[in-house]
Amino acid sequence: MTAEFVRLEVADGVGTIRLDRAKAMNAISIQVQDELALAAAEATDRSDVRAVVVWGGEKVFAAGNDVKEMADMSYTDMVDRVQKLQDAVNAVARIPKPVVAAVNGYALGGGCELALAADVRFAADNAVLGQPEVLLGIIPGAGGTQRLPRLVGPSKAKDLLYTGRFVKAEEALAIGLVDRVVPAADVYAEAVAWASKFATAAPYALRAIKETVDRGLEVDIETGLQVERHSFAAIFATGDSRTGMQSFIENGPGKATFEGR
């Protein structure tokens, strides 16, 4: 099946998951959810993709889930659908490679949840983020109540979730919702430049870092340290670990050429 609204574009080791439903402000419909999951799976599987940018284009990241579509759904309809809704965003969160969200314009509701699934977020100076579901009489359903407090802390998250208010770029930076604010015309290029740093990095080390950090955030410190111990020992099974350490001994840091093995 050819995707209509979400595609993976690959160049020089960087994969861009591009949302392109401009007429609907990239609203995340059921079709978009399914296509997003497929694009994330492709980015995960492809060895020529070393890092990923999630981008909605120059005007808008994603203005939210498709409210018109949801308004016609019953409780039982949503019971049947909500897992796939979460699965789509989780598929992006679980890409075992560095992922950056490049946020132009609105990233609201489901769009904000998608941005939260990235490892880091670069925002345009005109970006607006938020979880306004409460204003519709509902709550976030694709990770907003879980990832947002883990990122900005529970009190700031509850303020945003309770009020549904919109957050402009500078406030988003101040509270840790985004990691960098740049001119709107530069957001995508900045995100690609960040992702490009990993095109020649050791992919299994990056994967281990991501899995260990993410898993550690879900458990107590002792369990997290156990996860780290196992990952630390396991990475010594890779050829890249031997290459990297030998290069350090002979040439100093940052000069190793990794083969991804």
PDB file of C-alpha atoms in Angstrom:
ATOM      1  CA  MET A   1       0.000   0.000   0.000  1.00  0.00           C
ATOM      2  CA  THR A   2       1.316   3.426  -0.924  1.00  0.00           C
ATOM      3  CA  ALA A   3       1.050   5.863   1.975  1.00  0.00           C
ATOM      4  CA  GLU A   4      -0.939   9.004   1.257  1.00  0.00           C
ATOM      5  CA  PHE A   5      -0.131  11.259   4.200  1.00  0.00           C
ATOM      6  CA  VAL A   6       3.055   9.960   5.848  1.00  0.00           C
ATOM      7  CA  ARG A   7       6.253   8.966   4.104  1.00  0.00           C
ATOM      8  CA  LEU A   8       9.853   8.178   4.968  1.00  0.00           C
ATOM      9  CA  GLU A   9      12.472  10.133   3.023  1.00  0.00           C
ATOM     10  CA  VAL A  10      16.102   9.044   3.411  1.00  0.00           C
ATOM     11  CA  ALA A  11      19.275  10.970   2.601  1.00  0.00           C
ATOM     12  CA  ASP A  12      22.823  10.620   3.933  1.00  0.00           C
ATOM     13  CA  GLY A  13      21.892   8.409   6.845  1.00  0.00           C
ATOM     14  CA  VAL A  14      18.979  10.565   8.040  1.00  0.00           C
ATOM     15  CA  GLY A  15      15.393   9.449   7.642  1.00  0.00           C
ATOM     16  CA  THR A  16      12.647  12.063   7.677  1.00  0.00           C
ATOM     17  CA  ILE A  17       9.187  10.907   8.701  1.00  0.00           C
ATOM     18  CA  ARG A  18       7.179  13.517   6.849  1.00  0.00           C
ATOM     19  CA  LEU A  19       3.550  14.231   7.730  1.00  0.00           C
ATOM     20  CA  ASP A  20       1.835  15.708   4.687  1.00  0.00           C
ATOM     21  CA  ARG A  21      -1.869  16.253   5.179  1.00  0.00           C
ATOM     22  CA  ALA A  22      -1.700  19.991   4.667  1.00  0.00           C
ATOM     23  CA  LYS A  23      -5.377  20.601   3.887  1.00  0.00           C
ATOM     24  CA  ALA A  24      -6.265  19.287   7.352  1.00  0.00           C
ATOM     25  CA  MET A  25      -3.285  20.897   9.170  1.00  0.00           C
ATOM     26  CA  ASN A  26      -1.748  17.434   9.463  1.00  0.00           C
ATOM     27  CA  ALA A  27      -4.603  16.262  11.693  1.00  0.00           C
ATOM     28  CA  ILE A  28      -3.796  12.743  12.825  1.00  0.00           C
ATOM     29  CA  SER A  29      -6.626  10.627  11.481  1.00  0.00           C
ATOM     30  CA  ILE A  30      -6.905   6.849  11.690  1.00  0.00           C
ATOM     31  CA  GLN A  31      -5.223   6.625   8.298  1.00  0.00           C
ATOM     32  CA  VAL A  32      -2.401   8.904   9.435  1.00  0.00           C
ATOM     33  CA  GLN A  33      -1.952   6.813  12.581  1.00  0.00           C
ATOM     34  CA  ASP A  34      -1.605   3.633  10.545  1.00  0.00           C
ATOM     35  CA  GLU A  35       0.784   5.244   8.057  1.00  0.00           C
ATOM     36  CA  LEU A  36       2.843   6.727  10.888  1.00  0.00           C
ATOM     37  CA  ALA A  37       3.294   3.281  12.414  1.00  0.00           C
ATOM     38  CA  LEU A  38       4.410   1.898   9.052  1.00  0.00           C
ATOM     39  CA  ALA A  39       6.901   4.731   8.522  1.00  0.00           C
ATOM     40  CA  ALA A  40       8.337   4.229  12.012  1.00  0.00           C
ATOM     41  CA  ALA A  41       8.690   0.490  11.362  1.00  0.00           C
ATOM     42  CA  GLU A  42      10.500   1.186   8.100  1.00  0.00           C
ATOM     43  CA  ALA A  43      12.844   3.662   9.792  1.00  0.00           C
ATOM     44  CA  THR A  44      13.543   1.045  12.458  1.00  0.00           C
ATOM     45  CA  ASP A  45      14.312  -1.705   9.963  1.00  0.00           C
ATOM     46  CA  ARG A  46      16.432   0.189   7.437  1.00  0.00           C
ATOM     47  CA  SER A  47      20.170  -0.019   8.082  1.00  0.00           C
ATOM     48  CA  ASP A  48      20.773   3.105   5.983  1.00  0.00           C
ATOM     49  CA  VAL A  49      18.737   5.159   8.473  1.00  0.00           C
ATOM     50  CA  ARG A  50      20.947   6.067  11.433  1.00  0.00           C
ATOM     51  CA  ALA A  51      18.777   8.857  12.881  1.00  0.00           C
ATOM     52  CA  VAL A  52      15.280  10.215  12.290  1.00  0.00           C
ATOM     53  CA  VAL A  53      13.620  13.618  11.943  1.00  0.00           C
ATOM     54  CA  VAL A  54       9.842  13.873  12.401  1.00  0.00           C
ATOM     55  CA  TRP A  55       8.520  16.878  10.499  1.00  0.00           C
ATOM     56  CA  GLY A  56       5.171  18.238   9.373  1.00  0.00           C
ATOM     57  CA  GLY A  57       6.445  20.814   6.907  1.00  0.00           C
ATOM     58  CA  GLU A  58       7.057  24.548   7.037  1.00  0.00           C
ATOM     59  CA  LYS A  59       3.603  25.598   8.286  1.00  0.00           C
ATOM     60  CA  VAL A  60       2.386  23.107  10.865  1.00  0.00           C
ATOM     61  CA  PHE A  61       3.694  20.066  12.723  1.00  0.00           C
ATOM     62  CA  ALA A  62       0.297  18.547  13.534  1.00  0.00           C
ATOM     63  CA  ALA A  63      -2.720  20.406  14.855  1.00  0.00           C
ATOM     64  CA  GLY A  64      -4.020  17.392  16.759  1.00  0.00           C
ATOM     65  CA  ASN A  65      -5.945  14.188  16.290  1.00  0.00           C
ATOM     66  CA  ASP A  66      -8.811  14.327  13.810  1.00  0.00           C
ATOM     67  CA  VAL A  67     -11.637  15.646  16.008  1.00  0.00           C
ATOM     68  CA  LYS A  68     -14.266  15.321  13.284  1.00  0.00           C
ATOM     69  CA  GLU A  69     -13.424  11.646  13.037  1.00  0.00           C
ATOM     70  CA  MET A  70     -13.410  11.107  16.803  1.00  0.00           C
ATOM     71  CA  ALA A  71     -16.678  12.971  17.350  1.00  0.00           C
ATOM     72  CA  ASP A  72     -18.570  10.165  15.632  1.00  0.00           C
ATOM     73  CA  MET A  73     -16.948   7.400  17.671  1.00  0.00           C
ATOM     74  CA  SER A  74     -18.716   5.633  20.527  1.00  0.00           C
ATOM     75  CA  TYR A  75     -17.123   4.265  23.675  1.00  0.00           C
ATOM     76  CA  THR A  76     -16.854   0.811  22.128  1.00  0.00           C
ATOM     77  CA  ASP A  77     -15.427   2.281  18.919  1.00  0.00           C
ATOM     78  CA  MET A  78     -12.665   3.943  20.927  1.00  0.00           C
ATOM     79  CA  VAL A  79     -12.044   0.850  23.024  1.00  0.00           C
ATOM     80  CA  ASP A  80     -11.304  -0.930  19.758  1.00  0.00           C
ATOM     81  CA  ARG A  81      -9.153   1.915  18.411  1.00  0.00           C
ATOM     82  CA  VAL A  82      -7.217   3.452  21.300  1.00  0.00           C
ATOM     83  CA  GLN A  83      -4.516   0.789  21.356  1.00  0.00           C
ATOM     84  CA  LYS A  84      -3.684   1.474  17.706  1.00  0.00           C
ATOM     85  CA  LEU A  85      -3.684   5.196  18.457  1.00  0.00           C
ATOM     86  CA  GLN A  86      -1.071   4.652  21.145  1.00  0.00           C
ATOM     87  CA  ASP A  87       0.783   2.107  19.030  1.00  0.00           C
ATOM     88  CA  ALA A  88       1.338   4.689  16.281  1.00  0.00           C
ATOM     89  CA  VAL A  89       3.015   7.150  18.641  1.00  0.00           C
ATOM     90  CA  ASN A  90       4.804   4.387  20.536  1.00  0.00           C
ATOM     91  CA  ALA A  91       6.251   3.138  17.249  1.00  0.00           C
ATOM     92  CA  VAL A  92       8.004   6.495  16.874  1.00  0.00           C
ATOM     93  CA  ALA A  93       9.116   6.504  20.519  1.00  0.00           C
ATOM     94  CA  ARG A  94      10.590   3.014  20.112  1.00  0.00           C
ATOM     95  CA  ILE A  95      12.641   3.659  16.991  1.00  0.00           C
ATOM     96  CA  PRO A  96      16.013   2.425  18.324  1.00  0.00           C
ATOM     97  CA  LYS A  97      17.867   5.401  16.875  1.00  0.00           C
ATOM     98  CA  PRO A  98      18.128   9.101  17.768  1.00  0.00           C
ATOM     99  CA  VAL A  99      14.863  10.875  16.889  1.00  0.00           C
ATOM    100  CA  VAL A 100      14.296  14.641  16.732  1.00  0.00           C
ATOM    101  CA  ALA A 101      10.960  16.390  16.214  1.00  0.00           C
ATOM    102  CA  ALA A 102      11.216  19.507  14.016  1.00  0.00           C
ATOM    103  CA  VAL A 103       8.227  21.600  15.091  1.00  0.00           C
ATOM    104  CA  ASN A 104       6.911  24.369  12.867  1.00  0.00           C
ATOM    105  CA  GLY A 105       3.634  26.050  13.784  1.00  0.00           C
ATOM    106  CA  TYR A 106       1.105  24.131  15.830  1.00  0.00           C
ATOM    107  CA  ALA A 107       1.872  20.922  17.717  1.00  0.00           C
ATOM    108  CA  LEU A 108      -1.336  20.443  19.670  1.00  0.00           C
ATOM    109  CA  GLY A 109      -3.091  17.444  21.185  1.00  0.00           C
ATOM    110  CA  GLY A 110      -2.015  14.387  19.243  1.00  0.00           C
ATOM    111  CA  GLY A 111       0.590  16.525  17.490  1.00  0.00           C
ATOM    112  CA  CYS A 112       2.176  17.443  20.809  1.00  0.00           C
ATOM    113  CA  GLU A 113       2.049  13.791  21.845  1.00  0.00           C
ATOM    114  CA  LEU A 114       3.892  12.875  18.653  1.00  0.00           C
ATOM    115  CA  ALA A 115       6.569  15.475  19.405  1.00  0.00           C
ATOM    116  CA  LEU A 116       6.861  14.101  22.948  1.00  0.00           C
ATOM    117  CA  ALA A 117       7.689  10.688  21.471  1.00  0.00           C
ATOM    118  CA  ALA A 118      10.929  12.058  20.001  1.00  0.00           C
ATOM    119  CA  ASP A 119      14.184  12.092  21.962  1.00  0.00           C
ATOM    120  CA  VAL A 120      14.565  15.850  21.500  1.00  0.00           C
ATOM    121  CA  ARG A 121      12.435  18.651  20.094  1.00  0.00           C
ATOM    122  CA  PHE A 122      13.550  21.638  18.006  1.00  0.00           C
ATOM    123  CA  ALA A 123      10.902  24.332  17.715  1.00  0.00           C
ATOM    124  CA  ALA A 124      10.393  27.291  15.419  1.00  0.00           C
ATOM    125  CA  ASP A 125      10.202  30.664  17.110  1.00  0.00           C
ATOM    126  CA  ASN A 126       6.544  30.751  16.044  1.00  0.00           C
ATOM    127  CA  ALA A 127       5.738  27.252  17.307  1.00  0.00           C
ATOM    128  CA  VAL A 128       2.770  26.677  19.605  1.00  0.00           C
ATOM    129  CA  LEU A 129       2.441  23.511  21.666  1.00  0.00           C
ATOM    130  CA  GLY A 130      -0.163  22.202  24.060  1.00  0.00           C
ATOM    131  CA  GLN A 131      -2.552  19.493  25.191  1.00  0.00           C
ATOM    132  CA  PRO A 132      -5.979  21.168  24.861  1.00  0.00           C
ATOM    133  CA  GLU A 133      -8.061  17.984  25.048  1.00  0.00           C
ATOM    134  CA  VAL A 134      -9.747  19.087  28.278  1.00  0.00           C
ATOM    135  CA  LEU A 135     -11.355  21.937  26.357  1.00  0.00           C
ATOM    136  CA  LEU A 136     -13.166  19.276  24.319  1.00  0.00           C
ATOM    137  CA  GLY A 137     -14.224  17.409  27.431  1.00  0.00           C
ATOM    138  CA  ILE A 138     -11.726  14.598  26.875  1.00  0.00           C
ATOM    139  CA  ILE A 139      -8.132  13.751  27.871  1.00  0.00           C
ATOM    140  CA  PRO A 140      -4.970  12.923  25.928  1.00  0.00           C
ATOM    141  CA  GLY A 141      -4.913   9.328  24.738  1.00  0.00           C
ATOM    142  CA  ALA A 142      -1.590   8.896  22.927  1.00  0.00           C
ATOM    143  CA  GLY A 143       0.826   9.356  25.795  1.00  0.00           C
ATOM    144  CA  GLY A 144       0.244  12.972  26.825  1.00  0.00           C
ATOM    145  CA  THR A 145      -0.614  12.204  30.444  1.00  0.00           C
ATOM    146  CA  GLN A 146       2.488  10.014  30.736  1.00  0.00           C
ATOM    147  CA  ARG A 147       5.281  11.514  28.645  1.00  0.00           C
ATOM    148  CA  LEU A 148       4.544  15.168  29.437  1.00  0.00           C
ATOM    149  CA  PRO A 149       5.009  14.862  33.239  1.00  0.00           C
ATOM    150  CA  ARG A 150       8.120  12.765  32.734  1.00  0.00           C
ATOM    151  CA  LEU A 151       9.538  15.558  30.592  1.00  0.00           C
ATOM    152  CA  VAL A 152       8.510  18.769  32.386  1.00  0.00           C
ATOM    153  CA  GLY A 153       7.532  17.462  35.821  1.00  0.00           C
ATOM    154  CA  PRO A 154       4.090  16.679  37.225  1.00  0.00           C
ATOM    155  CA  SER A 155       3.076  20.169  38.363  1.00  0.00           C
ATOM    156  CA  LYS A 156       3.877  21.887  35.065  1.00  0.00           C
ATOM    157  CA  ALA A 157       2.250  19.014  33.183  1.00  0.00           C
ATOM    158  CA  LYS A 158      -0.917  19.221  35.252  1.00  0.00           C
ATOM    159  CA  ASP A 159      -1.107  22.969  34.645  1.00  0.00           C
ATOM    160  CA  LEU A 160      -0.996  22.385  30.888  1.00  0.00           C
ATOM    161  CA  LEU A 161      -3.358  19.408  31.017  1.00  0.00           C
ATOM    162  CA  TYR A 162      -5.871  21.016  33.389  1.00  0.00           C
ATOM    163  CA  THR A 163      -6.076  24.324  31.523  1.00  0.00           C
ATOM    164  CA  GLY A 164      -5.525  23.131  27.971  1.00  0.00           C
ATOM    165  CA  ARG A 165      -3.641  26.362  27.359  1.00  0.00           C
ATOM    166  CA  PHE A 166      -1.303  26.870  24.438  1.00  0.00           C
ATOM    167  CA  VAL A 167       2.419  27.323  25.063  1.00  0.00           C
ATOM    168  CA  LYS A 168       4.549  29.501  22.813  1.00  0.00           C
ATOM    169  CA  ALA A 169       8.084  28.541  21.881  1.00  0.00           C
ATOM    170  CA  GLU A 170       9.992  30.553  24.494  1.00  0.00           C
ATOM    171  CA  GLU A 171       7.892  29.248  27.388  1.00  0.00           C
ATOM    172  CA  ALA A 172       8.163  25.726  25.973  1.00  0.00           C
ATOM    173  CA  LEU A 173      11.948  26.112  26.046  1.00  0.00           C
ATOM    174  CA  ALA A 174      11.903  27.516  29.577  1.00  0.00           C
ATOM    175  CA  ILE A 175       9.911  24.584  31.002  1.00  0.00           C
ATOM    176  CA  GLY A 176      11.823  21.932  29.057  1.00  0.00           C
ATOM    177  CA  LEU A 177       9.052  21.031  26.644  1.00  0.00           C
ATOM    178  CA  VAL A 178      11.394  21.783  23.731  1.00  0.00           C
ATOM    179  CA  ASP A 179      15.180  21.731  23.624  1.00  0.00           C
ATOM    180  CA  ARG A 180      16.010  24.413  21.074  1.00  0.00           C
ATOM    181  CA  VAL A 181      14.208  27.387  19.520  1.00  0.00           C
ATOM    182  CA  VAL A 182      15.374  28.622  16.110  1.00  0.00           C
ATOM    183  CA  PRO A 183      13.963  30.795  13.324  1.00  0.00           C
ATOM    184  CA  ALA A 184      11.063  29.083  11.570  1.00  0.00           C
ATOM    185  CA  ALA A 185      12.929  28.814   8.271  1.00  0.00           C
ATOM    186  CA  ASP A 186      15.786  26.937   9.965  1.00  0.00           C
ATOM    187  CA  VAL A 187      13.980  24.317  12.052  1.00  0.00           C
ATOM    188  CA  TYR A 188      14.192  21.426   9.639  1.00  0.00           C
ATOM    189  CA  ALA A 189      17.800  22.156   8.662  1.00  0.00           C
ATOM    190  CA  GLU A 190      18.802  22.354  12.335  1.00  0.00           C
ATOM    191  CA  ALA A 191      17.084  19.047  13.044  1.00  0.00           C
ATOM    192  CA  VAL A 192      18.763  17.358  10.083  1.00  0.00           C
ATOM    193  CA  ALA A 193      22.147  18.752  11.153  1.00  0.00           C
ATOM    194  CA  TRP A 194      21.651  17.267  14.622  1.00  0.00           C
ATOM    195  CA  ALA A 195      20.532  13.913  13.211  1.00  0.00           C
ATOM    196  CA  SER A 196      23.430  13.878  10.741  1.00  0.00           C
ATOM    197  CA  LYS A 197      25.902  13.718  13.621  1.00  0.00           C
ATOM    198  CA  PHE A 198      24.888  10.090  14.069  1.00  0.00           C
ATOM    199  CA  ALA A 199      25.225   8.998  10.440  1.00  0.00           C
ATOM    200  CA  THR A 200      28.718   7.632  11.170  1.00  0.00           C
ATOM    201  CA  ALA A 201      28.295   6.894  14.878  1.00  0.00           C
ATOM    202  CA  ALA A 202      28.223   3.455  16.476  1.00  0.00           C
ATOM    203  CA  PRO A 203      24.580   2.401  15.966  1.00  0.00           C
ATOM    204  CA  TYR A 204      24.468  -0.352  18.563  1.00  0.00           C
ATOM    205  CA  ALA A 205      25.905   1.932  21.223  1.00  0.00           C
ATOM    206  CA  LEU A 206      23.270   4.546  20.380  1.00  0.00           C
ATOM    207  CA  ARG A 207      20.572   1.892  20.517  1.00  0.00           C
ATOM    208  CA  ALA A 208      21.806   0.688  23.907  1.00  0.00           C
ATOM    209  CA  ILE A 209      21.864   4.236  25.274  1.00  0.00           C
ATOM    210  CA  LYS A 210      18.297   4.900  24.158  1.00  0.00           C
ATOM    211  CA  GLU A 211      16.933   1.614  25.464  1.00  0.00           C
ATOM    212  CA  THR A 212      18.770   1.946  28.771  1.00  0.00           C
ATOM    213  CA  VAL A 213      17.673   5.535  29.413  1.00  0.00           C
ATOM    214  CA  ASP A 214      14.058   4.890  28.418  1.00  0.00           C
ATOM    215  CA  ARG A 215      13.830   1.675  30.410  1.00  0.00           C
ATOM    216  CA  GLY A 216      15.505   3.300  33.399  1.00  0.00           C
ATOM    217  CA  LEU A 217      12.883   6.046  33.509  1.00  0.00           C
ATOM    218  CA  GLU A 218      10.196   3.398  33.958  1.00  0.00           C
ATOM    219  CA  VAL A 219      11.737   1.649  36.958  1.00  0.00           C
ATOM    220  CA  ASP A 220      13.436   2.345  40.310  1.00  0.00           C
ATOM    221  CA  ILE A 221      17.119   3.342  40.399  1.00  0.00           C
ATOM    222  CA  GLU A 222      18.395  -0.083  41.423  1.00  0.00           C
ATOM    223  CA  THR A 223      16.576  -1.787  38.565  1.00  0.00           C
ATOM    224  CA  GLY A 224      17.783   0.944  36.219  1.00  0.00           C
ATOM    225  CA  LEU A 225      21.378   0.352  37.262  1.00  0.00           C
ATOM    226  CA  GLN A 226      20.888  -3.360  36.641  1.00  0.00           C
ATOM    227  CA  VAL A 227      19.627  -2.583  33.139  1.00  0.00           C
ATOM    228  CA  GLU A 228      22.689  -0.382  32.627  1.00  0.00           C
ATOM    229  CA  ARG A 229      25.066  -3.112  33.811  1.00  0.00           C
ATOM    230  CA  HIS A 230      23.638  -5.611  31.360  1.00  0.00           C
ATOM    231  CA  SER A 231      23.710  -3.132  28.466  1.00  0.00           C
ATOM    232  CA  PHE A 232      27.236  -2.013  29.332  1.00  0.00           C
ATOM    233  CA  ALA A 233      28.544  -5.579  29.320  1.00  0.00           C
ATOM    234  CA  ALA A 234      26.575  -6.537  26.191  1.00  0.00           C
ATOM    235  CA  ILE A 235      27.996  -3.702  24.086  1.00  0.00           C
ATOM    236  CA  PHE A 236      31.431  -5.312  24.414  1.00  0.00           C
ATOM    237  CA  ALA A 237      30.157  -8.023  22.053  1.00  0.00           C
ATOM    238  CA  THR A 238      30.112  -5.532  19.165  1.00  0.00           C
ATOM    239  CA  GLY A 239      32.928  -4.987  16.722  1.00  0.00           C
ATOM    240  CA  ASP A 240      32.409  -1.259  17.004  1.00  0.00           C
ATOM    241  CA  SER A 241      33.381  -1.324  20.681  1.00  0.00           C
ATOM    242  CA  ARG A 242      36.756  -2.840  19.818  1.00  0.00           C
ATOM    243  CA  THR A 243      37.201  -0.427  16.911  1.00  0.00           C
ATOM    244  CA  GLY A 244      36.331   2.582  19.041  1.00  0.00           C
ATOM    245  CA  MET A 245      38.569   1.723  21.974  1.00  0.00           C
ATOM    246  CA  GLN A 246      41.530   0.806  19.770  1.00  0.00           C
ATOM    247  CA  SER A 247      41.114   4.042  17.821  1.00  0.00           C
ATOM    248  CA  PHE A 248      41.078   5.970  21.096  1.00  0.00           C
ATOM    249  CA  ILE A 249      44.300   4.311  22.229  1.00  0.00           C
ATOM    250  CA  GLU A 250      46.047   4.979  18.913  1.00  0.00           C
ATOM    251  CA  ASN A 251      44.573   8.301  17.778  1.00  0.00           C
ATOM    252  CA  GLY A 252      42.607   9.872  20.626  1.00  0.00           C
ATOM    253  CA  PRO A 253      38.840  10.406  20.916  1.00  0.00           C
ATOM    254  CA  GLY A 254      36.419  10.997  18.077  1.00  0.00           C
ATOM    255  CA  LYS A 255      38.405   9.510  15.198  1.00  0.00           C
ATOM    256  CA  ALA A 256      37.014   5.987  14.950  1.00  0.00           C
ATOM    257  CA  THR A 257      35.329   4.719  11.794  1.00  0.00           C
ATOM    258  CA  PHE A 258      32.448   2.467  12.792  1.00  0.00           C
ATOM    259  CA  GLU A 259      31.022  -0.302  10.631  1.00  0.00           C
ATOM    260  CA  GLY A 260      27.775  -0.891  12.506  1.00  0.00           C
ATOM    261  CA  ARG A 261      28.534  -4.376  13.710  1.00  0.00           C
TER     262      ARG A 261
END
